Amino acid sequence: MNQSSASGGRDTIAALSTAPGRAAIAVIRISGPQAGATLDALAGARPAPRRASFRALRHPRTSEVVDQGVALWLPGPASATGEDLCELQIHGGRATVAATLDAVLSVEGVRMAEPGEFTRRAFLSGRMDLAEVEGLADLLSAETENQRRQALLQSSGALSARIEGWREQLISAMALVEAGIDFSDEGEVTEHARSLARDELSTLAGDMNAALADTRAERLRDGFRVAIVGRSNAGKSSLLNALARREAAIVAAEPGTTRDVIEVHLDLEGLPVILVDTAGIRDAGDAAEREGVRRAGQQAAAADLVLWLEDPADRAEPEVGGTVWRVTNKIDLADQPFADTDHRISARTGAGLDVLISAIAAAARDALSSEDVGVTRARHRDALRTAVASLDRCLSGWDDLADEIVAELLRRAAEELGRITGRVGVEDVLDKLFASFCIGK
């Protein structure tokens, strides 16, 4: 990213903010110091702030009408980016969008936006904090209803409010400790201040440790992983295809057909479930198949749930750990009831699949559902873990540590919480984060 865009404001940026391709309406956004002049050049006198106005849009160089549409003028700082911003709502044909963008970019000082640059400017101007930006990124990529709800909560500031509440408690306790330093010659004041601080910090440590222990929000964002594992020719790929309701994996009678990991993303009752088809576990005959077997073991170890699929004619004890359900396939070909199995299905006829799907959805709901907003990324968890470590060290050595050391430990904990919302030290994550956004957002 160039220097002007990284600084958040010297250039004026423009981009199509709706999906490319043919559509009824397309929206072009323009943000920066030349936004008003660009609107004047295309639409004549700019409309009143925050009032939609129907205008003929002309190319500044030729005066040719490129389209008729709605113009909006949103002067900063009360705009999405904190800068002067305008929107052109035009017809969504490819040629119309191209002609209008060409007209916009013909204005001196206007350039195409980079991925995520509008949101980056919102962050740099204080319109959004980093946790809200990450929530917006998750909202854009949400595939299920529960992911949407969680991302909307985070993008609306629910996680930030929780983090800032903890941070304010740390600062309050730090003020009490520092009061003891300032009034060190008055023993009763020092003792009372430290007692109040310790009570507050003990409660806070409990809340933060509980948040660390709760992984549901992060798992909801990533999805509930279900690995289909078993011996060769048990019907793993057939089961994957049956659950996905499409031909996602190659099915053949020859053992060892699946040699790599195949993933299918499902929406089960609003919850994200990732099905993973793996190579059959057996004594592999070549290097490629041995690698497939090794990866099958890795996937089983990383899964939230393992479906150990077995053929009635080749039953074996599960060779993996974790949460394992024994699923007997090909019951249409078997006479035995197999009372020791968890589910009996036929991937070919569909028998038992509805019950299995409902059970998987229930397991995902138990693992992922939560009414509280929680930490959703490894970055959040790392910062929170470091903050808790400082707080725990402070409390464990409370009677032995000097006030100055206690205050420093609390300051470090508060600083780590500030990293989550972007108050301090986040430059190393900005480029990677905003690169994940589409152009125009």
Tab-separated table of C-alpha atoms in Angstrom:
chain	number	residue	atom	x	y	z
A	1	MET	CA	0.000	0.000	0.000
A	2	ASN	CA	1.394	3.404	-0.904
A	3	GLN	CA	2.137	6.077	1.649
A	4	SER	CA	-0.835	8.282	0.872
A	5	SER	CA	-3.359	5.472	1.215
A	6	ALA	CA	-1.713	4.137	4.357
A	7	SER	CA	-1.977	7.551	5.967
A	8	GLY	CA	-5.706	7.391	5.380
A	9	GLY	CA	-6.496	10.590	3.564
A	10	ARG	CA	-4.354	12.528	1.070
A	11	ASP	CA	-5.730	10.752	-1.993
A	12	THR	CA	-9.337	10.503	-3.052
A	13	ILE	CA	-10.346	6.920	-3.740
A	14	ALA	CA	-13.191	5.456	-5.765
A	15	ALA	CA	-14.511	1.955	-6.385
A	16	LEU	CA	-17.540	-0.095	-7.269
A	17	SER	CA	-18.989	-1.162	-3.927
A	18	THR	CA	-21.515	-3.660	-5.233
A	19	ALA	CA	-20.763	-6.998	-6.846
A	20	PRO	CA	-19.416	-6.795	-10.406
A	21	GLY	CA	-21.553	-8.076	-13.250
A	22	ARG	CA	-25.024	-7.357	-14.552
A	23	ALA	CA	-27.447	-6.069	-11.910
A	24	ALA	CA	-30.357	-3.681	-11.489
A	25	ILE	CA	-28.314	-1.198	-9.457
A	26	ALA	CA	-24.614	-0.573	-8.898
A	27	VAL	CA	-23.108	1.712	-6.244
A	28	ILE	CA	-19.875	3.645	-6.757
A	29	ARG	CA	-18.304	5.212	-3.666
A	30	ILE	CA	-15.844	8.095	-3.631
A	31	SER	CA	-14.012	9.137	-0.464
A	32	GLY	CA	-11.435	11.831	0.247
A	33	PRO	CA	-10.810	15.555	-0.172
A	34	GLN	CA	-11.852	15.548	-3.842
A	35	ALA	CA	-15.122	13.687	-3.280
A	36	GLY	CA	-17.245	16.856	-3.377
A	37	ALA	CA	-15.461	18.214	-6.442
A	38	THR	CA	-15.942	14.870	-8.199
A	39	LEU	CA	-19.654	14.934	-7.458
A	40	ASP	CA	-19.867	18.496	-8.760
A	41	ALA	CA	-18.040	17.517	-11.935
A	42	LEU	CA	-20.364	14.604	-12.711
A	43	ALA	CA	-23.719	15.682	-11.292
A	44	GLY	CA	-23.640	19.469	-11.283
A	45	ALA	CA	-24.195	21.279	-8.009
A	46	ARG	CA	-23.940	18.730	-5.215
A	47	PRO	CA	-27.200	17.861	-3.428
A	48	ALA	CA	-27.945	18.763	0.181
A	49	PRO	CA	-26.078	16.548	2.654
A	50	ARG	CA	-27.693	13.155	3.205
A	51	ARG	CA	-30.475	13.837	0.704
A	52	ALA	CA	-30.824	11.534	-2.298
A	53	SER	CA	-31.056	13.447	-5.555
A	54	PHE	CA	-31.793	12.095	-9.040
A	55	ARG	CA	-29.216	13.435	-11.494
A	56	ALA	CA	-27.911	13.060	-15.019
A	57	LEU	CA	-24.252	12.043	-14.668
A	58	ARG	CA	-21.904	13.527	-17.253
A	59	HIS	CA	-18.311	12.749	-18.151
A	60	PRO	CA	-16.244	15.758	-16.961
A	61	ARG	CA	-14.120	15.824	-20.131
A	62	THR	CA	-16.779	15.356	-22.816
A	63	SER	CA	-19.997	16.444	-21.038
A	64	GLU	CA	-21.594	13.288	-22.449
A	65	VAL	CA	-24.311	11.777	-20.263
A	66	VAL	CA	-23.057	8.383	-19.090
A	67	ASP	CA	-26.127	7.483	-17.009
A	68	GLN	CA	-28.954	8.789	-14.881
A	69	GLY	CA	-28.944	7.839	-11.230
A	70	VAL	CA	-29.108	8.862	-7.590
A	71	ALA	CA	-26.373	11.007	-6.036
A	72	LEU	CA	-25.676	11.225	-2.299
A	73	TRP	CA	-23.375	13.726	-0.596
A	74	LEU	CA	-22.043	12.720	2.848
A	75	PRO	CA	-19.584	15.325	4.164
A	76	GLY	CA	-17.043	14.233	6.779
A	77	PRO	CA	-16.423	13.587	9.541
A	78	ALA	CA	-19.958	12.170	9.875
A	79	SER	CA	-19.483	9.585	7.136
A	80	ALA	CA	-18.538	5.916	6.965
A	81	THR	CA	-14.868	6.742	6.357
A	82	GLY	CA	-14.716	9.916	8.451
A	83	GLU	CA	-13.877	11.830	5.238
A	84	ASP	CA	-15.980	13.590	2.626
A	85	LEU	CA	-17.836	10.796	0.870
A	86	CYS	CA	-20.283	10.542	-2.011
A	87	GLU	CA	-22.195	7.699	-3.605
A	88	LEU	CA	-23.507	7.267	-7.104
A	89	GLN	CA	-26.326	4.747	-7.444
A	90	ILE	CA	-26.498	3.872	-11.115
A	91	HIS	CA	-27.802	1.183	-13.448
A	92	GLY	CA	-25.870	-2.047	-13.032
A	93	GLY	CA	-24.869	-2.932	-16.586
A	94	ARG	CA	-21.185	-3.573	-17.165
A	95	ALA	CA	-20.813	-0.836	-19.769
A	96	THR	CA	-22.609	1.707	-17.588
A	97	VAL	CA	-20.423	0.925	-14.589
A	98	ALA	CA	-17.259	1.100	-16.690
A	99	ALA	CA	-18.249	4.446	-18.239
A	100	THR	CA	-19.169	5.966	-14.866
A	101	LEU	CA	-15.947	4.781	-13.230
A	102	ASP	CA	-13.993	6.222	-16.151
A	103	ALA	CA	-15.773	9.548	-15.600
A	104	VAL	CA	-14.990	9.490	-11.864
A	105	LEU	CA	-11.330	8.606	-12.383
A	106	SER	CA	-10.916	11.385	-14.936
A	107	VAL	CA	-11.154	13.920	-12.105
A	108	GLU	CA	-7.687	15.007	-10.987
A	109	GLY	CA	-6.590	13.471	-7.687
A	110	VAL	CA	-8.974	10.486	-7.815
A	111	ARG	CA	-7.668	6.931	-8.050
A	112	MET	CA	-9.033	3.412	-7.701
A	113	ALA	CA	-9.241	2.149	-4.141
A	114	GLU	CA	-7.224	-0.807	-2.945
A	115	PRO	CA	-8.838	-3.814	-1.210
A	116	GLY	CA	-10.305	-2.787	2.140
A	117	GLU	CA	-9.175	0.828	1.804
A	118	PHE	CA	-12.561	2.369	2.618
A	119	THR	CA	-12.726	0.332	5.821
A	120	ARG	CA	-9.096	1.101	6.608
A	121	ARG	CA	-9.861	4.816	6.440
A	122	ALA	CA	-12.838	4.262	8.738
A	123	PHE	CA	-10.460	2.622	11.223
A	124	LEU	CA	-7.793	5.318	10.937
A	125	SER	CA	-10.367	8.069	11.434
A	126	GLY	CA	-11.776	6.386	14.538
A	127	ARG	CA	-15.122	5.436	13.007
A	128	MET	CA	-14.426	1.751	13.747
A	129	ASP	CA	-12.002	-0.042	16.012
A	130	LEU	CA	-10.017	-3.090	14.944
A	131	ALA	CA	-12.323	-5.667	16.519
A	132	GLU	CA	-15.282	-4.079	14.707
A	133	VAL	CA	-13.337	-4.166	11.438
A	134	GLU	CA	-12.642	-7.862	11.952
A	135	GLY	CA	-16.328	-8.392	12.681
A	136	LEU	CA	-17.167	-6.689	9.391
A	137	ALA	CA	-14.731	-8.984	7.568
A	138	ASP	CA	-16.436	-11.978	9.180
A	139	LEU	CA	-19.854	-10.580	8.243
A	140	LEU	CA	-18.814	-10.352	4.601
A	141	SER	CA	-17.674	-13.981	4.629
A	142	ALA	CA	-20.440	-15.422	6.848
A	143	GLU	CA	-21.969	-18.551	5.330
A	144	THR	CA	-24.548	-19.470	7.971
A	145	GLU	CA	-27.145	-17.679	10.066
A	146	ASN	CA	-25.273	-18.126	13.337
A	147	GLN	CA	-22.042	-16.857	11.807
A	148	ARG	CA	-23.948	-13.816	10.542
A	149	ARG	CA	-25.384	-13.089	13.983
A	150	GLN	CA	-22.013	-13.384	15.693
A	151	ALA	CA	-20.242	-11.236	13.089
A	152	LEU	CA	-22.977	-8.599	13.295
A	153	LEU	CA	-22.590	-8.427	17.075
A	154	GLN	CA	-18.836	-7.990	16.770
A	155	SER	CA	-19.025	-5.443	13.933
A	156	SER	CA	-21.567	-3.477	15.992
A	157	GLY	CA	-19.115	-3.178	18.876
A	158	ALA	CA	-20.276	-5.877	21.311
A	159	LEU	CA	-16.837	-7.485	21.671
A	160	SER	CA	-15.154	-4.080	21.814
A	161	ALA	CA	-17.475	-3.007	24.623
A	162	ARG	CA	-16.604	-6.143	26.590
A	163	ILE	CA	-12.868	-5.647	26.084
A	164	GLU	CA	-13.043	-1.946	26.919
A	165	GLY	CA	-15.014	-2.752	30.084
A	166	TRP	CA	-12.187	-5.023	31.236
A	167	ARG	CA	-9.629	-2.414	30.296
A	168	GLU	CA	-11.429	0.275	32.293
A	169	GLN	CA	-11.505	-2.037	35.323
A	170	LEU	CA	-7.743	-2.538	35.015
A	171	ILE	CA	-7.188	1.192	34.768
A	172	SER	CA	-9.446	1.773	37.782
A	173	ALA	CA	-7.486	-0.770	39.829
A	174	MET	CA	-4.229	0.749	38.614
A	175	ALA	CA	-5.414	4.157	39.836
A	176	LEU	CA	-6.107	2.694	43.268
A	177	VAL	CA	-2.643	1.136	43.441
A	178	GLU	CA	-1.012	4.367	42.311
A	179	ALA	CA	-3.010	6.242	44.931
A	180	GLY	CA	-1.262	4.063	47.474
A	181	ILE	CA	2.070	5.098	45.943
A	182	ASP	CA	1.145	8.787	46.115
A	183	PHE	CA	0.008	8.474	49.741
A	184	SER	CA	2.643	5.989	50.878
A	185	ASP	CA	3.133	7.885	54.125
A	186	GLU	CA	-0.519	7.300	55.063
A	187	GLY	CA	-0.720	3.590	55.787
A	188	GLU	CA	-4.495	3.337	56.122
A	189	VAL	CA	-5.027	4.981	52.715
A	190	THR	CA	-2.535	2.628	51.054
A	191	GLU	CA	-3.978	-0.489	52.671
A	192	HIS	CA	-7.575	0.461	51.831
A	193	ALA	CA	-6.726	1.302	48.200
A	194	ARG	CA	-4.880	-1.992	47.685
A	195	SER	CA	-7.746	-3.948	49.228
A	196	LEU	CA	-10.277	-2.342	46.878
A	197	ALA	CA	-8.005	-2.982	43.893
A	198	ARG	CA	-7.465	-6.619	44.800
A	199	ASP	CA	-11.209	-7.303	45.114
A	200	GLU	CA	-11.842	-5.697	41.743
A	201	LEU	CA	-9.002	-7.566	40.057
A	202	SER	CA	-10.040	-10.947	41.476
A	203	THR	CA	-13.479	-10.599	39.881
A	204	LEU	CA	-11.941	-9.373	36.655
A	205	ALA	CA	-9.504	-12.298	36.511
A	206	GLY	CA	-12.426	-14.700	36.817
A	207	ASP	CA	-14.258	-13.044	33.917
A	208	MET	CA	-11.204	-12.996	31.670
A	209	ASN	CA	-10.241	-16.589	32.428
A	210	ALA	CA	-13.810	-17.687	31.668
A	211	ALA	CA	-13.617	-15.893	28.311
A	212	LEU	CA	-10.332	-17.669	27.551
A	213	ALA	CA	-11.835	-21.047	28.378
A	214	ASP	CA	-14.857	-20.466	26.117
A	215	THR	CA	-13.835	-21.347	22.556
A	216	ARG	CA	-17.336	-21.400	21.043
A	217	ALA	CA	-17.130	-18.056	19.227
A	218	GLU	CA	-13.819	-18.925	17.590
A	219	ARG	CA	-15.078	-22.371	16.628
A	220	LEU	CA	-18.279	-20.890	15.208
A	221	ARG	CA	-16.223	-18.603	13.001
A	222	ASP	CA	-14.038	-21.492	11.799
A	223	GLY	CA	-16.761	-24.147	11.589
A	224	PHE	CA	-17.482	-27.492	13.296
A	225	ARG	CA	-15.133	-30.052	11.732
A	226	VAL	CA	-16.400	-33.562	11.119
A	227	ALA	CA	-13.835	-36.055	9.785
A	228	ILE	CA	-15.074	-39.174	7.995
A	229	VAL	CA	-12.485	-41.841	8.766
A	230	GLY	CA	-12.346	-45.594	8.335
A	231	ARG	CA	-10.908	-48.530	6.481
A	232	SER	CA	-10.628	-48.541	2.698
A	233	ASN	CA	-13.879	-49.142	0.788
A	234	ALA	CA	-16.080	-48.444	3.808
A	235	GLY	CA	-17.980	-45.877	1.741
A	236	LYS	CA	-16.499	-42.659	3.122
A	237	SER	CA	-16.668	-40.740	-0.162
A	238	SER	CA	-20.193	-42.029	-0.795
A	239	LEU	CA	-21.217	-40.733	2.625
A	240	LEU	CA	-19.617	-37.353	1.938
A	241	ASN	CA	-21.501	-37.072	-1.352
A	242	ALA	CA	-24.759	-38.139	0.296
A	243	LEU	CA	-24.428	-35.578	3.088
A	244	ALA	CA	-23.347	-32.840	0.652
A	245	ARG	CA	-26.100	-33.819	-1.813
A	246	ARG	CA	-23.650	-33.556	-4.693
A	247	GLU	CA	-20.731	-35.424	-6.235
A	248	ALA	CA	-17.939	-33.841	-4.217
A	249	ALA	CA	-15.672	-36.890	-4.097
A	250	ILE	CA	-14.769	-39.619	-6.574
A	251	VAL	CA	-16.395	-42.946	-5.715
A	252	ALA	CA	-14.993	-46.200	-7.050
A	253	ALA	CA	-14.851	-49.834	-6.015
A	254	GLU	CA	-11.050	-49.812	-6.077
A	255	PRO	CA	-9.565	-49.390	-2.577
A	256	GLY	CA	-7.443	-46.290	-2.052
A	257	THR	CA	-9.382	-44.022	-4.442
A	258	THR	CA	-9.279	-41.087	-2.008
A	259	ARG	CA	-5.675	-40.070	-1.422
A	260	ASP	CA	-6.038	-36.412	-0.439
A	261	VAL	CA	-8.289	-34.550	1.973
A	262	ILE	CA	-11.600	-33.312	0.529
A	263	GLU	CA	-13.593	-30.657	2.418
A	264	VAL	CA	-17.242	-29.735	1.970
A	265	HIS	CA	-18.844	-26.822	3.830
A	266	LEU	CA	-22.441	-27.323	4.965
A	267	ASP	CA	-25.050	-25.153	6.660
A	268	LEU	CA	-26.825	-27.360	9.198
A	269	GLU	CA	-29.614	-25.508	10.989
A	270	GLY	CA	-27.697	-22.240	10.669
A	271	LEU	CA	-24.408	-23.684	11.905
A	272	PRO	CA	-21.229	-24.094	9.808
A	273	VAL	CA	-20.181	-27.728	9.506
A	274	ILE	CA	-17.088	-28.811	7.560
A	275	LEU	CA	-17.147	-32.412	6.360
A	276	VAL	CA	-13.730	-33.909	5.672
A	277	ASP	CA	-13.315	-37.014	3.555
A	278	THR	CA	-10.043	-38.841	4.164
A	279	ALA	CA	-8.033	-41.684	2.716
A	280	GLY	CA	-8.817	-45.188	3.893
A	281	ILE	CA	-6.706	-46.381	6.802
A	282	ARG	CA	-4.769	-49.456	5.709
A	283	ASP	CA	-1.247	-50.604	4.899
A	284	ALA	CA	-0.696	-48.292	1.949
A	285	GLY	CA	0.903	-49.611	-1.194
A	286	ASP	CA	2.666	-46.486	-2.473
A	287	ALA	CA	4.048	-43.153	-1.242
A	288	ALA	CA	0.995	-41.135	-2.327
A	289	GLU	CA	-1.398	-43.390	-0.478
A	290	ARG	CA	0.829	-43.464	2.615
A	291	GLU	CA	0.706	-39.672	2.660
A	292	GLY	CA	-3.074	-39.843	2.369
A	293	VAL	CA	-3.252	-42.162	5.376
A	294	ARG	CA	-0.992	-39.831	7.348
A	295	ARG	CA	-3.235	-36.866	6.526
A	296	ALA	CA	-6.286	-38.856	7.537
A	297	GLY	CA	-4.766	-39.223	10.990
A	298	GLN	CA	-4.060	-35.501	11.155
A	299	GLN	CA	-7.631	-34.639	10.191
A	300	ALA	CA	-9.052	-37.019	12.779
A	301	ALA	CA	-6.880	-35.453	15.486
A	302	ALA	CA	-7.987	-31.928	14.523
A	303	ALA	CA	-11.696	-32.733	14.145
A	304	ASP	CA	-14.417	-31.841	16.608
A	305	LEU	CA	-16.147	-35.105	15.719
A	306	VAL	CA	-14.925	-38.262	13.963
A	307	LEU	CA	-17.317	-40.514	12.087
A	308	TRP	CA	-15.613	-43.921	12.091
A	309	LEU	CA	-17.262	-45.519	9.078
A	310	GLU	CA	-17.211	-49.268	8.814
A	311	ASP	CA	-18.332	-51.899	6.346
A	312	PRO	CA	-20.384	-54.732	7.904
A	313	ALA	CA	-18.065	-57.169	6.166
A	314	ASP	CA	-14.895	-55.529	7.506
A	315	ARG	CA	-15.560	-54.260	11.008
A	316	ALA	CA	-12.670	-53.000	13.132
A	317	GLU	CA	-12.188	-51.018	16.307
A	318	PRO	CA	-11.726	-47.273	15.665
A	319	GLU	CA	-8.062	-46.468	15.166
A	320	VAL	CA	-8.389	-42.800	16.125
A	321	GLY	CA	-8.993	-40.846	19.312
A	322	GLY	CA	-11.179	-37.893	20.276
A	323	THR	CA	-14.965	-37.844	20.036
A	324	VAL	CA	-15.738	-40.832	17.809
A	325	TRP	CA	-19.076	-42.131	16.549
A	326	ARG	CA	-19.134	-45.606	15.066
A	327	VAL	CA	-21.217	-45.482	11.896
A	328	THR	CA	-22.055	-48.732	10.125
A	329	ASN	CA	-22.588	-48.222	6.401
A	330	LYS	CA	-24.182	-50.513	3.782
A	331	ILE	CA	-26.931	-51.740	6.095
A	332	ASP	CA	-28.939	-52.513	2.979
A	333	LEU	CA	-26.448	-55.336	2.402
A	334	ALA	CA	-26.103	-56.552	5.995
A	335	ASP	CA	-28.190	-58.920	8.109
A	336	GLN	CA	-26.638	-58.173	11.518
A	337	PRO	CA	-28.143	-55.404	13.710
A	338	PHE	CA	-24.723	-54.322	15.136
A	339	ALA	CA	-25.973	-53.165	18.514
A	340	ASP	CA	-22.575	-51.651	19.428
A	341	THR	CA	-22.707	-49.052	16.645
A	342	ASP	CA	-23.854	-45.444	17.142
A	343	HIS	CA	-25.536	-45.029	13.750
A	344	ARG	CA	-26.629	-47.441	11.036
A	345	ILE	CA	-26.876	-45.986	7.528
A	346	SER	CA	-26.806	-46.721	3.850
A	347	ALA	CA	-25.048	-44.012	1.875
A	348	ARG	CA	-26.420	-45.626	-1.283
A	349	THR	CA	-30.132	-45.712	-0.352
A	350	GLY	CA	-30.160	-42.859	2.154
A	351	ALA	CA	-31.423	-44.984	5.021
A	352	GLY	CA	-30.498	-43.493	8.396
A	353	LEU	CA	-28.973	-40.326	6.936
A	354	ASP	CA	-31.647	-37.975	8.311
A	355	VAL	CA	-31.013	-39.247	11.831
A	356	LEU	CA	-27.236	-38.902	11.372
A	357	ILE	CA	-27.560	-35.344	10.018
A	358	SER	CA	-29.769	-34.326	12.944
A	359	ALA	CA	-27.264	-35.785	15.384
A	360	ILE	CA	-24.368	-33.914	13.753
A	361	ALA	CA	-26.374	-30.672	13.864
A	362	ALA	CA	-27.128	-31.210	17.564
A	363	ALA	CA	-23.441	-31.848	18.299
A	364	ALA	CA	-22.484	-28.677	16.411
A	365	ARG	CA	-25.115	-26.690	18.298
A	366	ASP	CA	-23.776	-27.880	21.652
A	367	ALA	CA	-20.211	-27.020	20.633
A	368	LEU	CA	-20.821	-23.649	18.996
A	369	SER	CA	-23.930	-21.952	20.332
A	370	SER	CA	-23.581	-19.063	22.760
A	371	GLU	CA	-25.587	-15.948	23.498
A	372	ASP	CA	-22.482	-14.024	24.586
A	373	VAL	CA	-20.007	-12.448	22.217
A	374	GLY	CA	-16.600	-14.047	22.636
A	375	VAL	CA	-13.114	-13.855	21.205
A	376	THR	CA	-13.223	-14.983	17.586
A	377	ARG	CA	-9.601	-14.952	16.420
A	378	ALA	CA	-6.256	-16.349	17.504
A	379	ARG	CA	-4.998	-12.758	17.712
A	380	HIS	CA	-7.642	-11.935	20.325
A	381	ARG	CA	-6.863	-15.078	22.282
A	382	ASP	CA	-3.104	-14.454	22.305
A	383	ALA	CA	-3.555	-10.897	23.595
A	384	LEU	CA	-6.103	-11.978	26.202
A	385	ARG	CA	-3.880	-14.843	27.342
A	386	THR	CA	-0.936	-12.450	27.807
A	387	ALA	CA	-3.134	-10.006	29.709
A	388	VAL	CA	-4.402	-12.780	31.995
A	389	ALA	CA	-0.832	-13.936	32.634
A	390	SER	CA	0.137	-10.447	33.840
A	391	LEU	CA	-2.987	-10.232	35.967
A	392	ASP	CA	-2.469	-13.696	37.489
A	393	ARG	CA	1.160	-12.866	38.296
A	394	CYS	CA	-0.003	-9.671	39.947
A	395	LEU	CA	-2.611	-11.432	42.103
A	396	SER	CA	-0.415	-14.415	43.034
A	397	GLY	CA	2.310	-12.087	44.308
A	398	TRP	CA	0.013	-9.438	45.701
A	399	ASP	CA	1.394	-9.448	49.244
A	400	ASP	CA	5.027	-9.502	48.166
A	401	LEU	CA	5.158	-7.216	45.109
A	402	ALA	CA	5.857	-3.520	45.461
A	403	ASP	CA	3.118	-1.134	44.373
A	404	GLU	CA	5.234	-0.006	41.439
A	405	ILE	CA	5.529	-3.586	40.141
A	406	VAL	CA	1.799	-4.188	40.569
A	407	ALA	CA	1.007	-1.006	38.646
A	408	GLU	CA	3.381	-2.018	35.839
A	409	LEU	CA	1.808	-5.481	35.536
A	410	LEU	CA	-1.650	-3.919	35.353
A	411	ARG	CA	-0.444	-1.469	32.717
A	412	ARG	CA	0.872	-4.335	30.595
A	413	ALA	CA	-2.430	-6.197	30.909
A	414	ALA	CA	-4.373	-3.092	29.867
A	415	GLU	CA	-2.040	-2.610	26.911
A	416	GLU	CA	-2.639	-6.179	25.719
A	417	LEU	CA	-6.400	-5.622	25.829
A	418	GLY	CA	-5.851	-2.442	23.837
A	419	ARG	CA	-4.246	-4.514	21.097
A	420	ILE	CA	-7.528	-6.329	20.524
A	421	THR	CA	-9.454	-3.148	19.731
A	422	GLY	CA	-6.517	-1.480	17.998
A	423	ARG	CA	-5.609	1.118	20.601
A	424	VAL	CA	-1.948	0.098	20.513
A	425	GLY	CA	0.513	-1.895	18.437
A	426	VAL	CA	-1.632	-3.208	15.573
A	427	GLU	CA	0.312	-2.052	12.524
A	428	ASP	CA	1.606	-5.579	11.937
A	429	VAL	CA	-1.923	-6.932	11.389
A	430	LEU	CA	-3.436	-4.097	9.355
A	431	ASP	CA	-2.118	-4.924	5.897
A	432	LYS	CA	-3.015	-8.604	6.190
A	433	LEU	CA	-6.484	-7.843	7.529
A	434	PHE	CA	-7.510	-5.247	4.967
A	435	ALA	CA	-6.106	-7.274	2.093
A	436	SER	CA	-8.859	-9.818	2.844
A	437	PHE	CA	-11.538	-7.243	2.000
A	438	CYS	CA	-12.914	-6.765	-1.487
A	439	ILE	CA	-12.243	-3.556	-3.415
A	440	GLY	CA	-14.932	-1.016	-2.591
A	441	LYS	CA	-15.344	-2.019	1.059
